[in-house]
GROMACS .gro file of C-alpha atoms in nm:
model
   65
    1MET     CA    1   1.302  -0.339   0.036
    2GLU     CA    2   0.995  -0.499   0.189
    3ILE     CA    3   0.663  -0.321   0.235
    4LYS     CA    4   0.523  -0.330   0.588
    5LYS     CA    5   0.178  -0.236   0.711
    6ASP     CA    6   0.303   0.053   0.925
    7MET     CA    7   0.462   0.229   0.625
    8ILE     CA    8   0.317   0.561   0.509
    9ILE     CA    9   0.145   0.550   0.167
   10ALA     CA   10   0.374   0.823   0.028
   11ASP     CA   11   0.680   0.623   0.137
   12ILE     CA   12   0.546   0.308  -0.030
   13ILE     CA   13   0.498   0.494  -0.357
   14ALA     CA   14   0.847   0.644  -0.322
   15VAL     CA   15   0.990   0.290  -0.309
   16GLU     CA   16   0.831   0.210  -0.647
   17PRO     CA   17   0.593   0.456  -0.817
   18ASN     CA   18   0.408   0.170  -0.990
   19LEU     CA   19   0.287   0.052  -0.648
   20ALA     CA   20   0.026   0.330  -0.671
   21GLY     CA   21  -0.134   0.133  -0.954
   22VAL     CA   22  -0.113  -0.186  -0.751
   23LEU     CA   23  -0.290  -0.015  -0.461
   24MET     CA   24  -0.559   0.116  -0.697
   25ALA     CA   25  -0.606  -0.232  -0.842
   26CYS     CA   26  -0.657  -0.361  -0.487
   27GLY     CA   27  -0.942  -0.109  -0.444
   28MET     CA   28  -0.761   0.181  -0.283
   29HIS     CA   29  -0.846   0.454  -0.534
   30CYS     CA   30  -0.750   0.749  -0.315
   31VAL     CA   31  -0.371   0.705  -0.321
   32GLY     CA   32  -0.332   1.051  -0.475
   33CYS     CA   33  -0.541   1.221  -0.207
   34PRO     CA   34  -0.330   1.445   0.019
   35SER     CA   35  -0.472   1.291   0.338
   36ALA     CA   36  -0.406   0.938   0.212
   37GLN     CA   37  -0.042   1.024   0.146
   38GLY     CA   38   0.016   1.071   0.519
   39GLU     CA   39  -0.171   0.760   0.634
   40SER     CA   40  -0.009   0.430   0.708
   41LEU     CA   41  -0.105   0.139   0.488
   42GLU     CA   42  -0.278  -0.018   0.787
   43GLU     CA   43  -0.488   0.296   0.849
   44ALA     CA   44  -0.584   0.325   0.483
   45CYS     CA   45  -0.683  -0.041   0.464
   46PHE     CA   46  -0.896  -0.004   0.777
   47VAL     CA   47  -1.080   0.295   0.627
   48HIS     CA   48  -1.145   0.102   0.306
   49GLY     CA   49  -1.242  -0.224   0.476
   50MET     CA   50  -0.948  -0.406   0.324
   51ASP     CA   51  -0.731  -0.681   0.474
   52VAL     CA   52  -0.393  -0.514   0.528
   53ASP     CA   53  -0.207  -0.846   0.525
   54ASP     CA   54  -0.347  -0.929   0.181
   55VAL     CA   55  -0.248  -0.586   0.048
   56VAL     CA   56   0.104  -0.613   0.195
   57LYS     CA   57   0.142  -0.956   0.035
   58THR     CA   58   0.027  -0.821  -0.304
   59LEU     CA   59   0.265  -0.523  -0.289
   60ASN     CA   60   0.562  -0.739  -0.190
   61GLU     CA   61   0.485  -0.993  -0.461
   62TYR     CA   62   0.487  -0.708  -0.715
   63LEU     CA   63   0.826  -0.591  -0.589
   64LYS     CA   64   0.972  -0.940  -0.632
   65LYS     CA   65   0.890  -0.937  -1.006
   0.00000   0.00000   0.00000
């Protein structure tokens, strides 16, 4: 499976629970927050001032390992 920027945070974590740690390492420390669980990755990155394409790349690289 490939992570895409329009995926919901909860769905990303369901793909691989360790992706929560990857998101936190990227600077998204609210992955456990109920409101964050329903946001898309793109929305969450926008709120945190993060580049969604960089985060998607990091998550997909983790999945390839």
